[in-house]
Coordinates of C-alpha atoms in Angstrom, one line a residue:
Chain A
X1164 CA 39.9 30.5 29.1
X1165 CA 43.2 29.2 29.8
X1166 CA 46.2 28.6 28.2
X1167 CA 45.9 25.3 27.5
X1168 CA 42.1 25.7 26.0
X1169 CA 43.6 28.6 24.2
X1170 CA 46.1 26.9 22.6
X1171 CA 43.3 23.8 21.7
X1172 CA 41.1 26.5 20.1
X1173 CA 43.9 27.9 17.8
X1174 CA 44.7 24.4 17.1
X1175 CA 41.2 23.9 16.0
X1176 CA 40.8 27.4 13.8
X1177 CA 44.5 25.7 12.3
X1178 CA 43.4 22.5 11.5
X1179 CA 39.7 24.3 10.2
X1180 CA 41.8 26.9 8.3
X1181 CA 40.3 29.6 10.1
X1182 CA 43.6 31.5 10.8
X1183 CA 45.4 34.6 8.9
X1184 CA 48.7 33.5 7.5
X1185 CA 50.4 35.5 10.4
X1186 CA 48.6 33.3 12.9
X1187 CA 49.1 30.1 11.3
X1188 CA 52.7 30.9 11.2
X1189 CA 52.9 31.5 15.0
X1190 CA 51.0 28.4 15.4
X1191 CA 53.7 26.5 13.2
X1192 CA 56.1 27.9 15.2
X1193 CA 54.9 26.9 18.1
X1194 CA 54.2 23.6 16.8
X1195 CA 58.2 22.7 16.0
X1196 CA 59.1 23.4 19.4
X1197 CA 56.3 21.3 21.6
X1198 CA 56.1 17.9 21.4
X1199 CA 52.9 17.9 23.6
X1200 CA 51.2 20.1 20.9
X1201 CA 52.6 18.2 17.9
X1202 CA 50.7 15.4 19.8
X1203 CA 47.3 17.0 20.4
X1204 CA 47.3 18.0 16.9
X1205 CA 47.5 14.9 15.9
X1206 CA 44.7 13.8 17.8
X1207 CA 42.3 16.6 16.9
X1208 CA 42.7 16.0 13.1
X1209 CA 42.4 12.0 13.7
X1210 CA 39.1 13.3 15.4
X1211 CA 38.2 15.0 13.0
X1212 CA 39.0 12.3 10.8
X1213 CA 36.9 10.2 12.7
X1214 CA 34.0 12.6 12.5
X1215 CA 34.7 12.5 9.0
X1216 CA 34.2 8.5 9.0
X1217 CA 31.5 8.4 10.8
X1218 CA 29.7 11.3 8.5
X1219 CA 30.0 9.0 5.9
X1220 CA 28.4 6.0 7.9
X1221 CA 25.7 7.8 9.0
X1222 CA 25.0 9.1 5.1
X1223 CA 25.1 5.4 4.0
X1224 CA 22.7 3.8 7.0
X1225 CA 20.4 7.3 6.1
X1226 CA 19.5 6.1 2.5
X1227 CA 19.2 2.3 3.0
X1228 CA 16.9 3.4 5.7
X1229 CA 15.3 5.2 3.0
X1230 CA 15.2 2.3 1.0
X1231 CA 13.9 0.0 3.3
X1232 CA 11.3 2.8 3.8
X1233 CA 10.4 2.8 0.4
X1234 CA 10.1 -0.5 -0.7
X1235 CA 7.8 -1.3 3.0
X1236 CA 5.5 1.7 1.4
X1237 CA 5.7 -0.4 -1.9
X1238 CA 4.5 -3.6 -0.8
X1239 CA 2.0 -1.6 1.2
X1240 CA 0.5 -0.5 -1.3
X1241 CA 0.9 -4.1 -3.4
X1242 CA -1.2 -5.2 -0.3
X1243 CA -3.4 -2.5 -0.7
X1244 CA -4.2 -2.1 -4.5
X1245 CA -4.8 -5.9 -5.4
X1246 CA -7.3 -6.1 -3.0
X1247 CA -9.1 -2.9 -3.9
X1248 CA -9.1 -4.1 -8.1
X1249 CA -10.5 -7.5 -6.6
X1250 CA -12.7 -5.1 -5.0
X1251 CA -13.6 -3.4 -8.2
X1252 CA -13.6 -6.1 -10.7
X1253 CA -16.4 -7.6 -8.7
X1254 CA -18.2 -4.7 -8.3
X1255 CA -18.0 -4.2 -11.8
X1256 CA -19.4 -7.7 -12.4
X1257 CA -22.0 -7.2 -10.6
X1258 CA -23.2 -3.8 -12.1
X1259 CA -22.8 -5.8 -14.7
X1260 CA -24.9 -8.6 -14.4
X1261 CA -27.7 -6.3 -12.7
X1262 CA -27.5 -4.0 -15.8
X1263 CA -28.5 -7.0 -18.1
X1264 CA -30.6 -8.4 -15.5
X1265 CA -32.8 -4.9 -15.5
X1266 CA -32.4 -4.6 -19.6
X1267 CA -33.7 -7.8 -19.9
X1268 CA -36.6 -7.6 -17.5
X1269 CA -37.5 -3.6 -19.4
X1270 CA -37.2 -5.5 -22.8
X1271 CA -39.1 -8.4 -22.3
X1272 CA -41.9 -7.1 -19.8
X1273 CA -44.7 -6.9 -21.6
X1274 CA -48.9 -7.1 -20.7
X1275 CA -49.1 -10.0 -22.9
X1276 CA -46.3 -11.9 -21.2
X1277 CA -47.3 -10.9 -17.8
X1278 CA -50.9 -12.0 -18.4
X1279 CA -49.3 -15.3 -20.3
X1280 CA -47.4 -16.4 -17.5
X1281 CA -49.4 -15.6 -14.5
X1282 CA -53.0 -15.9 -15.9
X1283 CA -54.6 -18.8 -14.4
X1284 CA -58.2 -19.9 -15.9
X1285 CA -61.3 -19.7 -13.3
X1286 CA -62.6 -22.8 -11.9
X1287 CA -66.1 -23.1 -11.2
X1288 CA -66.8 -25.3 -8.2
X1289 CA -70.2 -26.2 -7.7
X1290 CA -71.3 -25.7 -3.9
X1291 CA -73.3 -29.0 -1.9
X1292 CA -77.4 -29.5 -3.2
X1293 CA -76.9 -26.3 -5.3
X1294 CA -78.6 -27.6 -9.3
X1295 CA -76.0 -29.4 -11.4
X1296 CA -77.8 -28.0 -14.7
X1297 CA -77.3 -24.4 -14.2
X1298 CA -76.9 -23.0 -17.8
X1299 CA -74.3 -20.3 -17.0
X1300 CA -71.9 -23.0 -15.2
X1301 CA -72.3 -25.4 -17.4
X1302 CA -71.9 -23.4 -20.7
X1303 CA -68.8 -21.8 -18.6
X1304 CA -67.0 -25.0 -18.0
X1305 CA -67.5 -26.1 -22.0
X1306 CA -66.1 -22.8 -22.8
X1307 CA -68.7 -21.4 -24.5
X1308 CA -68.6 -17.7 -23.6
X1309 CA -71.2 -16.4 -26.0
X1310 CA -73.8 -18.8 -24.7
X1311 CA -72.4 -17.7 -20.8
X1312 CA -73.3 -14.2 -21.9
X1313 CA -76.3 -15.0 -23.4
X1314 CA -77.5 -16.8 -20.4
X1315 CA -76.6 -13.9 -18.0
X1316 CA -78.7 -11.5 -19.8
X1317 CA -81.3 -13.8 -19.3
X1318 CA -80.9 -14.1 -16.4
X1319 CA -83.8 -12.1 -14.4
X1320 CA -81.7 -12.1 -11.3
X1321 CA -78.0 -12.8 -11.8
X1322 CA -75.7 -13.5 -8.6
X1323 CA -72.9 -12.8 -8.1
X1324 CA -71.1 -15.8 -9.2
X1325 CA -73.1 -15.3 -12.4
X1326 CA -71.9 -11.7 -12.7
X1327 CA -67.9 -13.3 -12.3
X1328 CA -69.0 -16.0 -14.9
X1329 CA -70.3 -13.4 -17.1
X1330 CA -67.1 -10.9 -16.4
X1331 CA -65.3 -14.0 -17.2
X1332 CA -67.0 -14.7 -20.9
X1333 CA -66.7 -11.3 -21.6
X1334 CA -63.0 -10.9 -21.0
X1335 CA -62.2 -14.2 -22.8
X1336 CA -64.2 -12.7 -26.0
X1337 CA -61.9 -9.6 -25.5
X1338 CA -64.8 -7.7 -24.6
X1339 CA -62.8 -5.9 -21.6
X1340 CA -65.1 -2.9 -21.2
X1341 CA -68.1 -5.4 -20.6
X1342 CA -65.8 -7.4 -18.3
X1343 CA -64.1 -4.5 -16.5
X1344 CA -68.4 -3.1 -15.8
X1345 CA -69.2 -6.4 -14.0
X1346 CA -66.4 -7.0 -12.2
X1347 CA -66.2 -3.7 -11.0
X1348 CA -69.9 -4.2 -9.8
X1349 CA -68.3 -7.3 -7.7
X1350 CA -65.7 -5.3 -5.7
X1351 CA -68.0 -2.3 -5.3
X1352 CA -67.6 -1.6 -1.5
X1353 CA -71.4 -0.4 -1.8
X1354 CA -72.2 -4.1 -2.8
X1355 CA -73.4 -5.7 0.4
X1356 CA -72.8 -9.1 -0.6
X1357 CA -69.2 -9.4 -1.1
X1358 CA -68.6 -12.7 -2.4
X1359 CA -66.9 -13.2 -5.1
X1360 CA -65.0 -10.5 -4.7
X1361 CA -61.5 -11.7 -4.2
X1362 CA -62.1 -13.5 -7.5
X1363 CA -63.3 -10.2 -9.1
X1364 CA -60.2 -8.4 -8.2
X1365 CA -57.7 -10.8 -9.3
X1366 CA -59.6 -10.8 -13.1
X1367 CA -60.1 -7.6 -13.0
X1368 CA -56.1 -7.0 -12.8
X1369 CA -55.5 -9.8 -15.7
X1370 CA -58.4 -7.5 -17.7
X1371 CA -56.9 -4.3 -17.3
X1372 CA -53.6 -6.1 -18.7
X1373 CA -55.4 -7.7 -21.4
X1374 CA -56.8 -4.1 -22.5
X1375 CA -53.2 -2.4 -21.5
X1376 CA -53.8 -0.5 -18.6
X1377 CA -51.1 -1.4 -16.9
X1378 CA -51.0 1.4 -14.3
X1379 CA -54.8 0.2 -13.2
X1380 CA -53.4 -3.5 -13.2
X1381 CA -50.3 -2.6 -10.8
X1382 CA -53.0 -0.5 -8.3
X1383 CA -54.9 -3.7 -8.2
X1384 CA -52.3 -6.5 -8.3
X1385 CA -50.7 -4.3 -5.2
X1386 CA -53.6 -4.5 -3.2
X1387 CA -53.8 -8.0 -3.5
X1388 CA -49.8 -8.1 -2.7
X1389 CA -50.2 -6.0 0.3
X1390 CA -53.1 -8.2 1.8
X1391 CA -52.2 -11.4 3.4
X1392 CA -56.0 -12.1 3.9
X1393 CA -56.8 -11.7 0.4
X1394 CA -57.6 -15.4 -1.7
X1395 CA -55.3 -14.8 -3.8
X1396 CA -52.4 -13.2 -2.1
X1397 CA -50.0 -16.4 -2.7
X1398 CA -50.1 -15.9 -6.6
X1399 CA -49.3 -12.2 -6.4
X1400 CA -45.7 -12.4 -6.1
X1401 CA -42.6 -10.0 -5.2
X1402 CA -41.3 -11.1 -9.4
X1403 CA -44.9 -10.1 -10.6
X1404 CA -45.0 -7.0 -8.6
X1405 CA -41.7 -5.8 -10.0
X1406 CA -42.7 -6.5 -13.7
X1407 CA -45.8 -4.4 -13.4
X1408 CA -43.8 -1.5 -11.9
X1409 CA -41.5 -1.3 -15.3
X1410 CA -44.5 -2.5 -17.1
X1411 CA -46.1 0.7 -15.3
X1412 CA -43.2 3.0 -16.6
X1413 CA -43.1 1.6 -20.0
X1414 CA -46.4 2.7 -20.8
X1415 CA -45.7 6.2 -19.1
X1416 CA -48.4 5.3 -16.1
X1417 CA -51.4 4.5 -18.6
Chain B
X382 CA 10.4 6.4 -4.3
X383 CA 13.2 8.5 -6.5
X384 CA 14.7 7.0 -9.7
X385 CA 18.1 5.6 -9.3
X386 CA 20.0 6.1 -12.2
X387 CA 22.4 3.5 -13.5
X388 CA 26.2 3.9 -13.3
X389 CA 28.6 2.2 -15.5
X390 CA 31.9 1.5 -13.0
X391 CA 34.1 4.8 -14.7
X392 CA 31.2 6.8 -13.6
X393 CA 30.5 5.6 -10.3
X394 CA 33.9 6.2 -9.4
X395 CA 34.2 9.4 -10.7
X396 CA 31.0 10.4 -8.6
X397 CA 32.2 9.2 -5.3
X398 CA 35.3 11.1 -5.6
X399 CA 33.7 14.6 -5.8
X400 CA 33.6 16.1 -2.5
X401 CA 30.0 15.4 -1.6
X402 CA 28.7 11.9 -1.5
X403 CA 25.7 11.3 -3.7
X404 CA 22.6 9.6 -2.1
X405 CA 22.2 8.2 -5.6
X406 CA 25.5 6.6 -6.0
X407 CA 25.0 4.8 -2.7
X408 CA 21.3 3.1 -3.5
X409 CA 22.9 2.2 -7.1
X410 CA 25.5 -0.1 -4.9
X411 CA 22.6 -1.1 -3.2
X412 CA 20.5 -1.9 -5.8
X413 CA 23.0 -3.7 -7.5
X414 CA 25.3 -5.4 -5.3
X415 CA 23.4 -5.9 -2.1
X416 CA 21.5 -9.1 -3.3
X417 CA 24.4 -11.3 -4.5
X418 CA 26.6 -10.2 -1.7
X419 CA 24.1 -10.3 1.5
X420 CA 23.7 -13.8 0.0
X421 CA 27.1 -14.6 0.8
X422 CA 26.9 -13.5 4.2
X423 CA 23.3 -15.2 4.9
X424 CA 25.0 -18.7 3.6
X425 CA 27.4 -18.7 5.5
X426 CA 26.1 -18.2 9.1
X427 CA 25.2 -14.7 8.8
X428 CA 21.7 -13.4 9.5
X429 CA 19.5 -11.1 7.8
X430 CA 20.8 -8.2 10.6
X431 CA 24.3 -9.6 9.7
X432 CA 23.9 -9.4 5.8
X433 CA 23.1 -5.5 6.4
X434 CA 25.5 -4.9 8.6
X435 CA 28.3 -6.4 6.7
X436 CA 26.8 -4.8 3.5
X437 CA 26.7 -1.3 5.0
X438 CA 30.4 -1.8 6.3
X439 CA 31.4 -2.7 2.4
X440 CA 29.9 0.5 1.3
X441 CA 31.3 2.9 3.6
X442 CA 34.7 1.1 3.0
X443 CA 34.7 1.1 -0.2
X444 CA 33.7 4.6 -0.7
X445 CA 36.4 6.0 1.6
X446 CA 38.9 3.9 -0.3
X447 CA 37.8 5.2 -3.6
X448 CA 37.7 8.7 -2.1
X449 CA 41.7 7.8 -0.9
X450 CA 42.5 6.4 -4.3
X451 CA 43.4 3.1 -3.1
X452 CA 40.9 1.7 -5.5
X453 CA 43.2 1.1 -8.6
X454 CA 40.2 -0.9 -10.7
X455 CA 42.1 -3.9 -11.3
X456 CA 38.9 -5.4 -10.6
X457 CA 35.3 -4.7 -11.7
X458 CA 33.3 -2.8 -9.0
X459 CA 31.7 -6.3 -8.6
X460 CA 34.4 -8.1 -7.8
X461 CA 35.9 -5.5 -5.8
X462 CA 32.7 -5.0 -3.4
X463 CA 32.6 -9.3 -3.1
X464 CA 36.6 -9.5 -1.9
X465 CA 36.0 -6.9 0.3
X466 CA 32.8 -8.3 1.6
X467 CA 34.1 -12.2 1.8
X468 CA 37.3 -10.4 3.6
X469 CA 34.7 -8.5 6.4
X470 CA 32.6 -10.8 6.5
X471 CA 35.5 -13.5 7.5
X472 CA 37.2 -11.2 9.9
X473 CA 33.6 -10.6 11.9
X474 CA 33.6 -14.5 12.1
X475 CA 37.0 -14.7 13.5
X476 CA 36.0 -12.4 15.6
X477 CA 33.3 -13.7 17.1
X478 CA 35.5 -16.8 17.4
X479 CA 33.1 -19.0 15.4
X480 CA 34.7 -19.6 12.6
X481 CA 34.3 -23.2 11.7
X482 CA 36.3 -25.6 10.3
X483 CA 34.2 -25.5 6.7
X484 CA 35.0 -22.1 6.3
X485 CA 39.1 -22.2 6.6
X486 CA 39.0 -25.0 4.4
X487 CA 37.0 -22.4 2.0
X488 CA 39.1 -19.8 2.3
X489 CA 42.5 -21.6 1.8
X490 CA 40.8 -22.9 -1.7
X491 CA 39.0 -20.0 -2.4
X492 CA 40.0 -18.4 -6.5
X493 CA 43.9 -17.3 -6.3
X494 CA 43.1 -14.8 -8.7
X495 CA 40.7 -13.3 -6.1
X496 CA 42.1 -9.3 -4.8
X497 CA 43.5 -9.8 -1.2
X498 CA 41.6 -6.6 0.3
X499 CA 42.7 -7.8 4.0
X500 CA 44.5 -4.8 4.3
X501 CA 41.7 -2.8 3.9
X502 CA 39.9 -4.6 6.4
X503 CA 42.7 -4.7 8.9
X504 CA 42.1 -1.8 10.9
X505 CA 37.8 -2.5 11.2
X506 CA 37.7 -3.5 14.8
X507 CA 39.4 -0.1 15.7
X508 CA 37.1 1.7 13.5
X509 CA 33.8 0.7 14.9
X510 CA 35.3 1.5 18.5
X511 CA 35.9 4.9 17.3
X512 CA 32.7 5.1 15.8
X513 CA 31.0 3.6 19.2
X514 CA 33.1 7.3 21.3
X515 CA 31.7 9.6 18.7
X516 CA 28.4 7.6 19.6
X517 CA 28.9 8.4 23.5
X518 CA 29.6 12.2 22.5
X519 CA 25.6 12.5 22.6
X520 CA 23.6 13.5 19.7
X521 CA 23.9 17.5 20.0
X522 CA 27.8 17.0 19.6
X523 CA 27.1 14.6 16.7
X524 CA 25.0 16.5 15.3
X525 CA 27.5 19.4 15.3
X526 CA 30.9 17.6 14.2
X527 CA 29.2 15.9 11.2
X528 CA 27.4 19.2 10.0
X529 CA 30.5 20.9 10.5
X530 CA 33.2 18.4 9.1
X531 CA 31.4 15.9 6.9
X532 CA 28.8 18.3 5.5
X533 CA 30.5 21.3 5.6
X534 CA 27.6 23.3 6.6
X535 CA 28.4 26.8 7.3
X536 CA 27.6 27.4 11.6
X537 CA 24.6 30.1 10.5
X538 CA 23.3 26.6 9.0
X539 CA 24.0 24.8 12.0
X540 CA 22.7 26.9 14.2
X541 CA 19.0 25.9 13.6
X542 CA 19.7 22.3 13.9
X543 CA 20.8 22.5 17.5
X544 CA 18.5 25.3 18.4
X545 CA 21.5 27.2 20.2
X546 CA 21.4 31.1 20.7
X547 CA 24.0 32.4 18.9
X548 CA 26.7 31.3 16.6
X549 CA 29.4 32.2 19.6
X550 CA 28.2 29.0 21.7
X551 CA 27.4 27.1 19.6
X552 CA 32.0 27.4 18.1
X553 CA 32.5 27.1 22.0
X554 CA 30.1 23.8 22.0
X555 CA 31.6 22.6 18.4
X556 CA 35.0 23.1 20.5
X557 CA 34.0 21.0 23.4
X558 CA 32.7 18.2 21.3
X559 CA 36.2 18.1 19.4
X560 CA 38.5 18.6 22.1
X561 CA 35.8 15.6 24.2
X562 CA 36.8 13.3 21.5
X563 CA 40.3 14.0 21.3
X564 CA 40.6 13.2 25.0
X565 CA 39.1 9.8 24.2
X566 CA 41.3 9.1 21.6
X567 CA 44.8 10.6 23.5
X568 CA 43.9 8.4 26.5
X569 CA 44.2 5.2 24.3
X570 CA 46.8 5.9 22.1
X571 CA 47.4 2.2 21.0
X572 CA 43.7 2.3 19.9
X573 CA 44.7 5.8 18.4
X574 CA 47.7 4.4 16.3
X575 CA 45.3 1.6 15.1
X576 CA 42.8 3.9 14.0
X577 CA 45.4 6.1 11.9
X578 CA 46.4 2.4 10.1
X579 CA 43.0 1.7 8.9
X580 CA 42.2 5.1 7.8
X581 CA 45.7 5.1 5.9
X582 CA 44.8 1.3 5.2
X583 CA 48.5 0.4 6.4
X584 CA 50.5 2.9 3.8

């Protein structure tokens, strides 16, 4: 180190108060007889004030950088959290409205609305040079279901649309056991004539509802659903399914 | 974000003379003055940039002057911080040499009662070149001359900021920075001279 640095150094530990009091008198001394030194002193502490300054500056741009920070994070999240309660409110609506949808459908699903609003009365249709005075139709279409059964147990050799017609009286006198017998005879797989039993597996579903066996009605009314082949596939529908399936757990799987 | 507490003027004043700046002093002038006054600077010809330029300016000014005692409060803290911004705000116009004819016929009628701070915006231009050297002294020997002299970090606390190996360099560094600056300022002494006005705001 030179003189010259030394002399800038012990100007420095002066101006820092770094010095003992003998050296910052020798320093003074010094000081009163050099112009040049009077003059670098001068500029070191208007450095330092400058340091000083800009200390102050930086301190200042610092926090409103800060600031600014802040208030960007702020509106961020102003973005952010209207959206997501949007977000929620409508969510919320919805559980809503498919909590009092599914209430509603538990409450009011019962067999006898089921059966009310989807029972549709059979329709006898008499085939080409077949005779128009056949008891059992006849007495069918006047809706006389005693005489119907009457008639089939007369009968010495029922078919099978006679066995339906029968199955038909018996569930409209709430005589579902009868009903369930003969219609179950119609869908037997061992049964080699197997008309009529389409028909036989639609009532039978409608009986087992009339007689609250709704688990047995849901097996049925599914394998209609399932079968795009079956007669009456088209009246078995997604709405009918899914009221048999609470209708199913209402009455515990009976 | 942390709370900023609300200042009456008597305190403010009384905080920004302690030794130590407070961060929380400085956002309560933001917070309250920064609207009304960037305002000001955005209706007449100043940008957005401008506005926080000027408003920045204000602050530091106005702090060092309290710090000096050359705030007598004569004036509200208001009124004070819109004289001095009007007055910067004017003098940056001048000196971009744009000031327009509307806005000399402002300030000759502007309120007599208003405080003439152009005093304490006098010296500005000399400032920021000042401000601009300690900028070229690169950011190690910024980062030591503010820790040292504006923070008044001990150098053991210093020393991890610069990542030097031993307290020994890092004085001989501190030295450098000092002595790199004093150069600057000894080889322009008019600029020097100007410099020691505004920070002495004339007296």
């Amino acid at each position: 180190m030179d003189r010259n640095e030394e002399i800038t150094e012990k100007l420095i530990q002066y101006l820092d108060g770094e010095l003992s009091d003998n050296e910052r008198k020798a320093v003074e001394e010094l000081l009163s007889a050099d112009e040049a030194m009077q003059k670098e002193l001068h500029n070191l502490q208007l450095a330092q004030e400058a340091v000083r300054a800009y200390g102050l500056k930086s301190q200042v741009a610092s926090v409103r950088k800060q600031m600014l920070q802040a208030e960007a994070e702020a509106v961020s999240k102003s973005k952010v959290y209207p959206f997501a309660l949007h977000l929620m409110k409508y969510a919320a609506i919805l559980m809503f409205a498919l909590l009092s949808v599914t209430i509603f459908m538990y409450a009011s699903t019962s067999s006898a609305r089921l059966y009310k609003e989807n029972y549709q009365p059979y329709k006898v249709s008499v085939a080409r040079g077949e005779n128009p005075n056949n008891a059992i139709v006849n007495d069918f279409n006047t809706a006389n279901y005693s005489q119907v059964i009457a008639d089939f147990k007369a009968t010495s050799s029922p078919n099978n649309r006679d066995y339906l017609l029968a199955a038909q009286a018996y569930q409209q006198t709430h005589k579902y056991g009868d009903a369930i017998t003969l219609y179950n005879r119609l869908i037997n797989p061992g049964n080699p004539d197997n008309s009529f039993r389409d028909d036989a597996e639609y009532y039978l579903g409608f009986t087992y509802l009339e007689n609250h066996q709704s688990a047995k009605a849901k097996s049925i009314f599914e394998k209609i659903y399932t079968n795009p082949d079956h007669l009456y596939h088209d009246k078995v529908t997604f709405w009918m399914m899914l009221r048999l399936k609470i209708l199913a757990i209402k009455d515990h799987g009976k | 974000m942390s709370k900023v507490i609300g200042y009456s003027d008597e305190e403010l004043i009384k905080t920004l003379k302690k030794d130590r700046v407070s961060d929380l002093a400085i956002k309560h002038l933001y917070k309250n003055y920064y609207g009304g006054l960037s305002s000001y600077v955005r209706n007449n010809q100043g940008s957005e940039q401008d506005a926080e330029d000027i408003f920045q300016e204000v602050i530091v000014n106005f702090i060092d002057v309290v710090k000096r005692d050359k705030f007598k409060g004569e004036s509200s803290i208001k009124t004070f911080l819109y004289s001095l911004c009007r007055f910067t705000w004017l003098n940056e116009l001048k000196r971009r040499n744009r000031v327009l004819h509307r806005e000399e016929k402002y300030e000759a009628a502007r309120d007599l009662e208003e405080t003439d701070v152009s005093y304490l915006v006098a010296g500005r231009e000399s400032k920021n070149i000042v401000m601009t050297m300690i900028d070229k002294l690169g950011d190690v020997c910024r980062k030591i001359l503010v820790a040292f002299y504006y923070e008044d970090l001990p150098m053991k606390d210093i020393l991890p900021l610069v990542e030097f190996q031993n307290e020994q360099v890092l004085r001989n560094k501190k030295y450098k920075c000092l002595k790199s600056l004093e150069q600057m300022l000894d080889s322009n002494p008019e600029l020097a001279r100007q410099f020691k006005n505004a920070l002495t705001y004339g007296s």
